[in-house]
PDB file of N, CA and C in Angstrom:
ATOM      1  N   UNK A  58      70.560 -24.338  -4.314  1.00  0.00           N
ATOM      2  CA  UNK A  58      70.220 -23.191  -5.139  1.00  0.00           C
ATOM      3  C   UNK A  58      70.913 -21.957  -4.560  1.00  0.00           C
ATOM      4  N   UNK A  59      70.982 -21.164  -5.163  1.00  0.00           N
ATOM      5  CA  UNK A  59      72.300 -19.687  -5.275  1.00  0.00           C
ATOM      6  C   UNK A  59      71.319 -18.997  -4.398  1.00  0.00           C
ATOM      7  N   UNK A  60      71.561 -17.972  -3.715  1.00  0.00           N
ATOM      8  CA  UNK A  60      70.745 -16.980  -2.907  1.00  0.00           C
ATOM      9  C   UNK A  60      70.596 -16.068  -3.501  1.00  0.00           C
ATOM     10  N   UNK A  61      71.071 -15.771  -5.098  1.00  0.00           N
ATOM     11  CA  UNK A  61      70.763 -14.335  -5.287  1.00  0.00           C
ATOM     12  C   UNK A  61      70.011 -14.744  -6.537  1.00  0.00           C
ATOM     13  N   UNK A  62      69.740 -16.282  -6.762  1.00  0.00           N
ATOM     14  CA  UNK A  62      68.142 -16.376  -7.802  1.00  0.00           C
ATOM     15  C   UNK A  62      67.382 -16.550  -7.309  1.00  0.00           C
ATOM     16  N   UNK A  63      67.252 -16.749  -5.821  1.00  0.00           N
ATOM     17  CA  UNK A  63      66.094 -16.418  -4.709  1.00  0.00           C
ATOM     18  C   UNK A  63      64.603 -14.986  -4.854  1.00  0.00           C
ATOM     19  N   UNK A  64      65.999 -14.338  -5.517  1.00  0.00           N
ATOM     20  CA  UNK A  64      65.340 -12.863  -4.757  1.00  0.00           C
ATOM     21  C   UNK A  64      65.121 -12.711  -6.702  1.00  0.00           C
ATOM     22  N   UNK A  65      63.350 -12.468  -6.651  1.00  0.00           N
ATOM     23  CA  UNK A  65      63.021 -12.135  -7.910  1.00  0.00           C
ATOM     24  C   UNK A  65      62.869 -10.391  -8.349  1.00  0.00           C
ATOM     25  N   UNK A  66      63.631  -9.961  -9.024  1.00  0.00           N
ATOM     26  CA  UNK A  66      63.683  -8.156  -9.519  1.00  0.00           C
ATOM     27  C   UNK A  66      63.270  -8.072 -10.719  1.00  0.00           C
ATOM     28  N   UNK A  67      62.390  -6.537 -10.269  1.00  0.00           N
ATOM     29  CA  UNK A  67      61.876  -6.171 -11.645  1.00  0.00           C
ATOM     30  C   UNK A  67      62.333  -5.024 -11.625  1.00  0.00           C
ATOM     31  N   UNK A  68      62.837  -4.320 -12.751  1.00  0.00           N
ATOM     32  CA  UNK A  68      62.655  -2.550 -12.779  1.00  0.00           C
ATOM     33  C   UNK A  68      61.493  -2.190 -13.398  1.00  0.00           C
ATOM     34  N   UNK A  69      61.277  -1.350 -12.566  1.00  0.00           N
ATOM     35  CA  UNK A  69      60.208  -0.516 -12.657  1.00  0.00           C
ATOM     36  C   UNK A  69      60.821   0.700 -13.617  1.00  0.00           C
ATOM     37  N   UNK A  70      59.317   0.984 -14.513  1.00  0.00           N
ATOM     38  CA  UNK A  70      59.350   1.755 -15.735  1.00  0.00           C
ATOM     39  C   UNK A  70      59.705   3.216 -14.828  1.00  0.00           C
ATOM     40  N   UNK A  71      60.593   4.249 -15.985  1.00  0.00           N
ATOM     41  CA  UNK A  71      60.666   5.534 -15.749  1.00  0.00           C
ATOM     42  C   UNK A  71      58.949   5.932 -15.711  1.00  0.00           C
ATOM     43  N   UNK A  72      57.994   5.746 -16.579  1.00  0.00           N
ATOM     44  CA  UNK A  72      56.898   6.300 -16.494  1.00  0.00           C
ATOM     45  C   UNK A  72      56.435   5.906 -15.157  1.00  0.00           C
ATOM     46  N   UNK A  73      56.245   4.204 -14.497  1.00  0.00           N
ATOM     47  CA  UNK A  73      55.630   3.919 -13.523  1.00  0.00           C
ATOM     48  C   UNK A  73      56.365   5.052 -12.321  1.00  0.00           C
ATOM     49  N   UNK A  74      57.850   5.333 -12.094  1.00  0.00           N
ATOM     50  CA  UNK A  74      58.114   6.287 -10.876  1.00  0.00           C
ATOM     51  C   UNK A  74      57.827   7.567 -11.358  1.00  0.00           C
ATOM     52  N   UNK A  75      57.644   8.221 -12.114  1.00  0.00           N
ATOM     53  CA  UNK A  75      57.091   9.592 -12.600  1.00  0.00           C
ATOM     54  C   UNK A  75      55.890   9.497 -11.998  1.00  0.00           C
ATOM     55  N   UNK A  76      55.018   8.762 -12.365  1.00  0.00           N
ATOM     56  CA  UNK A  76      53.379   8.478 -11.680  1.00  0.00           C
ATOM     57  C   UNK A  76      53.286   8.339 -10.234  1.00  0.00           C
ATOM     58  N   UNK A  77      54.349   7.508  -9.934  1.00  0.00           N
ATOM     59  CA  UNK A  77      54.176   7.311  -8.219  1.00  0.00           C
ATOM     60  C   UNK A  77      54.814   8.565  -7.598  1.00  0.00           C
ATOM     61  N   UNK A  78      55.843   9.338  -8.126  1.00  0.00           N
ATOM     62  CA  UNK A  78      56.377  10.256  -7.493  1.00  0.00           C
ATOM     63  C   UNK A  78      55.088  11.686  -7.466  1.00  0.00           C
ATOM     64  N   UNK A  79      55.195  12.015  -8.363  1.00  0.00           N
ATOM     65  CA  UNK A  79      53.789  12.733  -8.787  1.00  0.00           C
ATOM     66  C   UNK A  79      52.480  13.275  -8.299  1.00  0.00           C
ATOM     67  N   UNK A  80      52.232  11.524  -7.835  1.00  0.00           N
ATOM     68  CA  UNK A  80      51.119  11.023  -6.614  1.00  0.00           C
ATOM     69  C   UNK A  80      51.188  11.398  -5.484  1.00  0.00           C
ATOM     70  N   UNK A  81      52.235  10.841  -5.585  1.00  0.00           N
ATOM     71  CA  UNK A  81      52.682  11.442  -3.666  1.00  0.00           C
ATOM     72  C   UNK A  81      53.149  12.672  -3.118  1.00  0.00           C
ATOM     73  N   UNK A  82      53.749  13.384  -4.317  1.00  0.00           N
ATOM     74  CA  UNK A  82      54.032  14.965  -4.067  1.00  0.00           C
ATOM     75  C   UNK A  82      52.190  15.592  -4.291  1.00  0.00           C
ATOM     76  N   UNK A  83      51.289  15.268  -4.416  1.00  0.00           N
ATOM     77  CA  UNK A  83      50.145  15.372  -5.024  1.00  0.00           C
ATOM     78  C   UNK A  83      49.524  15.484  -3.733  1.00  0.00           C
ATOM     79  N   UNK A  84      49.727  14.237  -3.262  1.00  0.00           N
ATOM     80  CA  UNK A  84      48.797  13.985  -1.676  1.00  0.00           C
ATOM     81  C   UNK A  84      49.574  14.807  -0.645  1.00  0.00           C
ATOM     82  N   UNK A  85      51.014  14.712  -0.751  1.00  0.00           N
ATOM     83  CA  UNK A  85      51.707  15.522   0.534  1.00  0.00           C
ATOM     84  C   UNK A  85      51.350  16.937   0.462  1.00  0.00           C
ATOM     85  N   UNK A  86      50.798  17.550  -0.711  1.00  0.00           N
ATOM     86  CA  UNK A  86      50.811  19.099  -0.745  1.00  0.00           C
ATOM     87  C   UNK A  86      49.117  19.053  -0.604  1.00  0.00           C
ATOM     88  N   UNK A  87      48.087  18.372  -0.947  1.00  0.00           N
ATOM     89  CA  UNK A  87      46.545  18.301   0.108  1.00  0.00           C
ATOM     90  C   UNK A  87      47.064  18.359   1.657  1.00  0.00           C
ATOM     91  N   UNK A  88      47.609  17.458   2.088  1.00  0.00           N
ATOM     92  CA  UNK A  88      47.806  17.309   3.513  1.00  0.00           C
ATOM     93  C   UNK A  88      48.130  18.311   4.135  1.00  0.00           C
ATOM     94  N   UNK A  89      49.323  18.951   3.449  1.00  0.00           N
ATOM     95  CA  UNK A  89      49.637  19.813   4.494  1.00  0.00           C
ATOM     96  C   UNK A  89      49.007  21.215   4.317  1.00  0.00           C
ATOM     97  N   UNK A  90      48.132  21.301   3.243  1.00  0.00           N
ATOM     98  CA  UNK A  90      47.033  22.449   3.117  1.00  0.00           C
ATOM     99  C   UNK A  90      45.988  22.208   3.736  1.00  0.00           C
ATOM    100  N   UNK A  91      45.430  21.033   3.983  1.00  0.00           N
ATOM    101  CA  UNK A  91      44.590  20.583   5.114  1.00  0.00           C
ATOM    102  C   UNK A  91      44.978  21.267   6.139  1.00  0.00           C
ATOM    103  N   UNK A  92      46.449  20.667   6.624  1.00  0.00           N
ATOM    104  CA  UNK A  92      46.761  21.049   8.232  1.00  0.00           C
ATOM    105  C   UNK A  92      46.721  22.533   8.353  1.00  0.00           C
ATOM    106  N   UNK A  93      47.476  23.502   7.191  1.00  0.00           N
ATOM    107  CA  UNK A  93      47.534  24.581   7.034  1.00  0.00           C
ATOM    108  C   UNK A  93      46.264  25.511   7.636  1.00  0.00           C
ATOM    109  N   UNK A  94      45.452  24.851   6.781  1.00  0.00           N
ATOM    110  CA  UNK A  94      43.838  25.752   6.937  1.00  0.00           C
ATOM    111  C   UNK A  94      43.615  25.179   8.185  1.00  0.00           C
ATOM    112  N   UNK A  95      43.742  24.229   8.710  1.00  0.00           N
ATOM    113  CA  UNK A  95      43.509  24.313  10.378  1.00  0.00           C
ATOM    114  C   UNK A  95      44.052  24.697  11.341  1.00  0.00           C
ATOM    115  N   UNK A  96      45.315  25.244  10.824  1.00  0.00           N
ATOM    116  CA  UNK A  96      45.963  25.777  11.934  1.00  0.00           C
ATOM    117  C   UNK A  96      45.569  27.126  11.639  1.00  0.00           C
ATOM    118  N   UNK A  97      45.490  28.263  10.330  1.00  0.00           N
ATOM    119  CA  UNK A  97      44.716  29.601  10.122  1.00  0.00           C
ATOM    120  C   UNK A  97      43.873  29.472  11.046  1.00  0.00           C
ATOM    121  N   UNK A  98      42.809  28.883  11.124  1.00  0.00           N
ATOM    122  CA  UNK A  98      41.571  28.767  12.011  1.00  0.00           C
ATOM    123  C   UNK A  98      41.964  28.594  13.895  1.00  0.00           C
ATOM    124  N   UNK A  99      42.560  27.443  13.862  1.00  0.00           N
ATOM    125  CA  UNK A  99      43.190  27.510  15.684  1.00  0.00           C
ATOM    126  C   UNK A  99      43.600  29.133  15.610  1.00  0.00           C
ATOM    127  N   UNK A 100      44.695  29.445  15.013  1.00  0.00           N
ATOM    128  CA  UNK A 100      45.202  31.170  15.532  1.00  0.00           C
ATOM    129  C   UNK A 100      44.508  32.458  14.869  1.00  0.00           C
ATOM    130  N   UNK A 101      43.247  32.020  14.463  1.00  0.00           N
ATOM    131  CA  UNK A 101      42.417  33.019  14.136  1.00  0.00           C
ATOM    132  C   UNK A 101      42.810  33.952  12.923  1.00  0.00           C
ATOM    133  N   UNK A 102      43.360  33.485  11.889  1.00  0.00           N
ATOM    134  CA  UNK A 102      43.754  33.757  10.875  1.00  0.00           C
ATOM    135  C   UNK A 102      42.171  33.585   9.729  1.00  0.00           C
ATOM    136  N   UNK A 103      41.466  34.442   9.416  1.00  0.00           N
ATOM    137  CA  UNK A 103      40.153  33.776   8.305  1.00  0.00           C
ATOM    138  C   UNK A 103      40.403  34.950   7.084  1.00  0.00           C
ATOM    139  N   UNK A 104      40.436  34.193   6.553  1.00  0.00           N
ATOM    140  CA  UNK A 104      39.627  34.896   4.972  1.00  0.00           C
ATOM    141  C   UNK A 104      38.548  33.985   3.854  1.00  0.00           C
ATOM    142  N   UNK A 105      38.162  35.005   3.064  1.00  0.00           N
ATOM    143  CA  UNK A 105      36.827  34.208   1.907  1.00  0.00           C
ATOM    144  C   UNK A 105      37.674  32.659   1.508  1.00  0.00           C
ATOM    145  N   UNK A 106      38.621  32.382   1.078  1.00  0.00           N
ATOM    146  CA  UNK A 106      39.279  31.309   0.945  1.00  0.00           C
ATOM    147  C   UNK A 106      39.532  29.968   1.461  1.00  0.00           C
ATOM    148  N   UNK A 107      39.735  30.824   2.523  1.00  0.00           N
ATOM    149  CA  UNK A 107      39.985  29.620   3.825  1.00  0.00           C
ATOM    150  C   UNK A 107      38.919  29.500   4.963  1.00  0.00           C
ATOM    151  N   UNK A 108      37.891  29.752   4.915  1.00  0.00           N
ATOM    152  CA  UNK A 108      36.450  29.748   4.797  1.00  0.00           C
ATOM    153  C   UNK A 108      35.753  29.017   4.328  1.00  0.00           C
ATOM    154  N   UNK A 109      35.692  29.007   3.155  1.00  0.00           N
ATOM    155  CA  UNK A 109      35.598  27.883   2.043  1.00  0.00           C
ATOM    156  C   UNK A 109      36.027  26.534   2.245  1.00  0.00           C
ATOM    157  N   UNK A 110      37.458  27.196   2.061  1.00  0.00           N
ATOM    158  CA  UNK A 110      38.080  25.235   2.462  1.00  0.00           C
ATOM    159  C   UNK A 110      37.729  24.732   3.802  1.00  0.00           C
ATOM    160  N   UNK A 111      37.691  25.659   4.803  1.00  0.00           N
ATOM    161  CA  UNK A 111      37.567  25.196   6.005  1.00  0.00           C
ATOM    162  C   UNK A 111      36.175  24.155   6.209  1.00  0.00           C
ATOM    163  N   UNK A 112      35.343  25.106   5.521  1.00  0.00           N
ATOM    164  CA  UNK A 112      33.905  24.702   5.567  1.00  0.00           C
ATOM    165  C   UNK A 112      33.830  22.928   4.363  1.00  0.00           C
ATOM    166  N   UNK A 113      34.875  23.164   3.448  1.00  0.00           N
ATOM    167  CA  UNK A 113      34.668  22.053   2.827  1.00  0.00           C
ATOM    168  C   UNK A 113      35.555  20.923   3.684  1.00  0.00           C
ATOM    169  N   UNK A 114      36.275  20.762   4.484  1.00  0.00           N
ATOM    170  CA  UNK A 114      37.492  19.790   4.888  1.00  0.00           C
ATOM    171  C   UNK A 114      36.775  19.630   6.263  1.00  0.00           C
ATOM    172  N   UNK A 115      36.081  20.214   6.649  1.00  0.00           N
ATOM    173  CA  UNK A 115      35.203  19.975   8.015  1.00  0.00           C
ATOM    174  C   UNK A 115      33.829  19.955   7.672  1.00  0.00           C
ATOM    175  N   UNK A 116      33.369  18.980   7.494  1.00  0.00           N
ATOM    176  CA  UNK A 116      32.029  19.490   7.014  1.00  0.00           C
ATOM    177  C   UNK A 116      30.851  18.777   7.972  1.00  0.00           C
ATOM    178  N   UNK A 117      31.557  17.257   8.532  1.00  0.00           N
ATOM    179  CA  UNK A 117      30.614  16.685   9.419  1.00  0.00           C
ATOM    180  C   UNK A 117      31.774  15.254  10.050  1.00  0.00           C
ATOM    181  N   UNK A 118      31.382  15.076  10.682  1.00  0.00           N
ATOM    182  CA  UNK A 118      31.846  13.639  11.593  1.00  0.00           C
ATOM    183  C   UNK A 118      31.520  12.547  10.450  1.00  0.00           C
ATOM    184  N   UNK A 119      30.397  12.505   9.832  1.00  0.00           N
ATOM    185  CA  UNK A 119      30.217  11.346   8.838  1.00  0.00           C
ATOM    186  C   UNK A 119      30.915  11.018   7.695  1.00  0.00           C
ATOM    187  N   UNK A 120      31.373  12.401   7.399  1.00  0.00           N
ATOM    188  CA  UNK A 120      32.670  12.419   6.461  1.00  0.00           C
ATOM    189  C   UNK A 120      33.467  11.489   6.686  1.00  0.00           C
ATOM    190  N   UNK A 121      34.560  11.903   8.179  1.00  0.00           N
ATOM    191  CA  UNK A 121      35.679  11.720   8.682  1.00  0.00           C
ATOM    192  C   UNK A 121      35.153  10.055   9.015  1.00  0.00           C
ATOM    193  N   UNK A 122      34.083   9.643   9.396  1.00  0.00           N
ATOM    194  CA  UNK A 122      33.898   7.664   9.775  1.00  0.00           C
ATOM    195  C   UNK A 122      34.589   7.282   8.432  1.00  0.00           C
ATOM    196  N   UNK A 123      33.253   7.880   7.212  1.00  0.00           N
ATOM    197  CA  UNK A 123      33.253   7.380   5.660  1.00  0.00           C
ATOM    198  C   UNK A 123      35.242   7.270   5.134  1.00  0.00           C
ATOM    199  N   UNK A 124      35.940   8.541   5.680  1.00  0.00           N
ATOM    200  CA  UNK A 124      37.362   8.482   5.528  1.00  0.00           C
ATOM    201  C   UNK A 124      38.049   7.792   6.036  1.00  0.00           C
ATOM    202  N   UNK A 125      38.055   7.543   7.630  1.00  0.00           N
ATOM    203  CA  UNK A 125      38.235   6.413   8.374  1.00  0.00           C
ATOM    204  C   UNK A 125      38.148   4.984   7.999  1.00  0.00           C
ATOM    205  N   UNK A 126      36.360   4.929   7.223  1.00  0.00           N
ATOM    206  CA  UNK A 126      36.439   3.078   6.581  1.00  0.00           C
ATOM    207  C   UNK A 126      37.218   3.154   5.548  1.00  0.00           C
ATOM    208  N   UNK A 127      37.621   3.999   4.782  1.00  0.00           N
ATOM    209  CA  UNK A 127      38.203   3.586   3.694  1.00  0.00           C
ATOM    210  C   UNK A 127      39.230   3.679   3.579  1.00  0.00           C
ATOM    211  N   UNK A 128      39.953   4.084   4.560  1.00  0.00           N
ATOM    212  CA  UNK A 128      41.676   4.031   5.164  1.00  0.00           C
ATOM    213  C   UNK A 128      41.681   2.406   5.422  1.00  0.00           C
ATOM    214  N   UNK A 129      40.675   2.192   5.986  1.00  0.00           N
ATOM    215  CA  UNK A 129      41.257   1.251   6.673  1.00  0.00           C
ATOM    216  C   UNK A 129      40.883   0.036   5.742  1.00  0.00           C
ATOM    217  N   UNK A 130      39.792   0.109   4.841  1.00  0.00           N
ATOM    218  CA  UNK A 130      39.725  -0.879   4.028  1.00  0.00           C
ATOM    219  C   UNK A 130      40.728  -1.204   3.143  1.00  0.00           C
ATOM    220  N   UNK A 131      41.462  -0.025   2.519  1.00  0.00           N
ATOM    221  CA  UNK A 131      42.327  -0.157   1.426  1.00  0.00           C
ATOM    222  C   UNK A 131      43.204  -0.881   2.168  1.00  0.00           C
ATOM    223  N   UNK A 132      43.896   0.036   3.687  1.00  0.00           N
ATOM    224  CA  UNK A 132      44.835  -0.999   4.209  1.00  0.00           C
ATOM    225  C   UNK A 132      44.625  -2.367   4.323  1.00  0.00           C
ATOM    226  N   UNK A 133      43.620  -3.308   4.534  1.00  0.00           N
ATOM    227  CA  UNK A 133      43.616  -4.575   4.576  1.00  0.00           C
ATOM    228  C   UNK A 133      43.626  -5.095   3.075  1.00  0.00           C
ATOM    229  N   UNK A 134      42.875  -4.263   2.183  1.00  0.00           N
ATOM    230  CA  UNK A 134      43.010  -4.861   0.691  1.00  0.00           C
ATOM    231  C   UNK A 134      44.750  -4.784   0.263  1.00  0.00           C
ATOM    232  N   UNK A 135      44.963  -3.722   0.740  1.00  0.00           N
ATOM    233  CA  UNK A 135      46.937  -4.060   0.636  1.00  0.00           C
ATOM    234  C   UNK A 135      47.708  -5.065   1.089  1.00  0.00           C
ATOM    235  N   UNK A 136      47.176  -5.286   2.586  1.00  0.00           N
ATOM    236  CA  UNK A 136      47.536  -6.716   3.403  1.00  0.00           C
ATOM    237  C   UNK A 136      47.211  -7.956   2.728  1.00  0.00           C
ATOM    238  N   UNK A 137      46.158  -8.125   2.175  1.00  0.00           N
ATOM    239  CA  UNK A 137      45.340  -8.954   2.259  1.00  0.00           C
ATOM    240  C   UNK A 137      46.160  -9.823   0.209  1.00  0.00           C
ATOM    241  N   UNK A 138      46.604  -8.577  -0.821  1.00  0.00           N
ATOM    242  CA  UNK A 138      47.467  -8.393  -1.731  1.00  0.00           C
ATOM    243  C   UNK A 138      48.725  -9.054  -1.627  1.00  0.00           C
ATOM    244  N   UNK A 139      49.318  -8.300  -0.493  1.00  0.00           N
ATOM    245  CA  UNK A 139      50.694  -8.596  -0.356  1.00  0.00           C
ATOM    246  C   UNK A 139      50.949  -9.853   0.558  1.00  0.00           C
ATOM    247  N   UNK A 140      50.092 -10.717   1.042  1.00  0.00           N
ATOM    248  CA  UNK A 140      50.043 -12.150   1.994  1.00  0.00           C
ATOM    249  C   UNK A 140      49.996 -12.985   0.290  1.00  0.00           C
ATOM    250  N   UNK A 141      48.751 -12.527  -0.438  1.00  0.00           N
ATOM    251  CA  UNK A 141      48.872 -13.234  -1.541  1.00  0.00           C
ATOM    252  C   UNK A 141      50.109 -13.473  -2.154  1.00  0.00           C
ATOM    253  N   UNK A 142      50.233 -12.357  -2.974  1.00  0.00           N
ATOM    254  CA  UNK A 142      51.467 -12.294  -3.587  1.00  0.00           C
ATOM    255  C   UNK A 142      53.126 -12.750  -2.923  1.00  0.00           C
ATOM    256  N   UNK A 143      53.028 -12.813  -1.802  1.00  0.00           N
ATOM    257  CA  UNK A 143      54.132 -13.397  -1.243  1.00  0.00           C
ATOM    258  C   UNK A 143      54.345 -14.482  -1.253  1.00  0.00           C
ATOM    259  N   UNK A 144      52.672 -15.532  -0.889  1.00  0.00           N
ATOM    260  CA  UNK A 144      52.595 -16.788  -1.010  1.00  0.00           C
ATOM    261  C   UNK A 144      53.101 -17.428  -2.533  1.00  0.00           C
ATOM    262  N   UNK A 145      52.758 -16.509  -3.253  1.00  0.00           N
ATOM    263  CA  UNK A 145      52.852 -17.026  -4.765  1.00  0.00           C
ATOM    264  C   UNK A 145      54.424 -17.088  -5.451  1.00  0.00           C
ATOM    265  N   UNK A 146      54.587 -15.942  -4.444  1.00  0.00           N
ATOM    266  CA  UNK A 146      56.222 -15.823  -4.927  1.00  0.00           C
ATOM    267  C   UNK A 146      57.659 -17.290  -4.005  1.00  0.00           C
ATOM    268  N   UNK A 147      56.870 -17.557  -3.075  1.00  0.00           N
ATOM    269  CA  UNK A 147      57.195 -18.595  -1.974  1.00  0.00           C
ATOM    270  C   UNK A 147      56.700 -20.134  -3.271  1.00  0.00           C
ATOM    271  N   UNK A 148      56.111 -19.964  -3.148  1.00  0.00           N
ATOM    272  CA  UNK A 148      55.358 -21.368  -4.488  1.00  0.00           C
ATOM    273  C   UNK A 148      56.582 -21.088  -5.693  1.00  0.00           C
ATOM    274  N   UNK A 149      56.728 -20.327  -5.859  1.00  0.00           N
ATOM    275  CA  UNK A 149      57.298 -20.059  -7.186  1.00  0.00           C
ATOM    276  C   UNK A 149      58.771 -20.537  -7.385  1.00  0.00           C
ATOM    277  N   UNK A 150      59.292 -20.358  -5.879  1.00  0.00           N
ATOM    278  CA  UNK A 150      60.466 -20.810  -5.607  1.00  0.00           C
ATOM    279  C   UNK A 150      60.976 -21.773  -5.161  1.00  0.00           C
ATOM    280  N   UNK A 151      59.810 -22.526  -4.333  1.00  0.00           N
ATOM    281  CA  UNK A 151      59.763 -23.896  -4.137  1.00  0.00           C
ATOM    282  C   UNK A 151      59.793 -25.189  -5.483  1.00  0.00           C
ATOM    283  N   UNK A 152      59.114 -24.569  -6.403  1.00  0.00           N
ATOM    284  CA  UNK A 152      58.745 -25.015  -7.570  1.00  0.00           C
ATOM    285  C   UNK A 152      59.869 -24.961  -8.396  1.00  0.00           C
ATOM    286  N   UNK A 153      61.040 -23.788  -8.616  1.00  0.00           N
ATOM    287  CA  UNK A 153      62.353 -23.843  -8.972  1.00  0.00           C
ATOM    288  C   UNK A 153      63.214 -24.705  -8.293  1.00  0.00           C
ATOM    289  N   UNK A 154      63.233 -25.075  -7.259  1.00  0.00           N
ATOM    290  CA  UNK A 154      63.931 -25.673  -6.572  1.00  0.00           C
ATOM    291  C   UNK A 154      64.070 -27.307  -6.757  1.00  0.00           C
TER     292      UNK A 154
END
């Protein structure tokens, strides 16, 4: 068998990378307003605003566990996805063969 019907491709929709791009310019601009408002606060920078956020993005340790499990859950539900899906794609090709 040929090595380049090995390798299975899909294109991905203009809408699906609009959405993923989107997303992620979405989360990178939380993050670094997160970091932002914590660094105002380290160099003693406060106003009514950042006050607010400060008080909302710090609010307790139980938060940050609850954020913690669910980092880490999604990451294994991703692992746990992509072991699948690999296997299937491994079957798939064995089965062409």
């Amino acid at each position: 068998m040929d090595k380049d019907q090995l390798v299975i491709r899909k294109k991905t929709s203009l809408g699906s990378r609009i959405r993923r791009f989107v997303l992620l310019v979405l989360l990178w601009v939380v993050a670094i307003y997160i970091i932002a408002v914590n660094l105002c606060f380290i160099f003693g920078i406060y106003s009514d605003g950042l006050v607010v956020n400060y008080s909302l993005f710090n609010l307790s340790f139980h938060i940050y566990k609850l954020l913690g499990i669910l980092i880490v859950g999604i990451g294994a539900l991703i692992t746990i996805y992509g072991v699948i899906h690999l296997r299937n794609l491994k079957r798939k090709v064995a089965h062409h063969e």
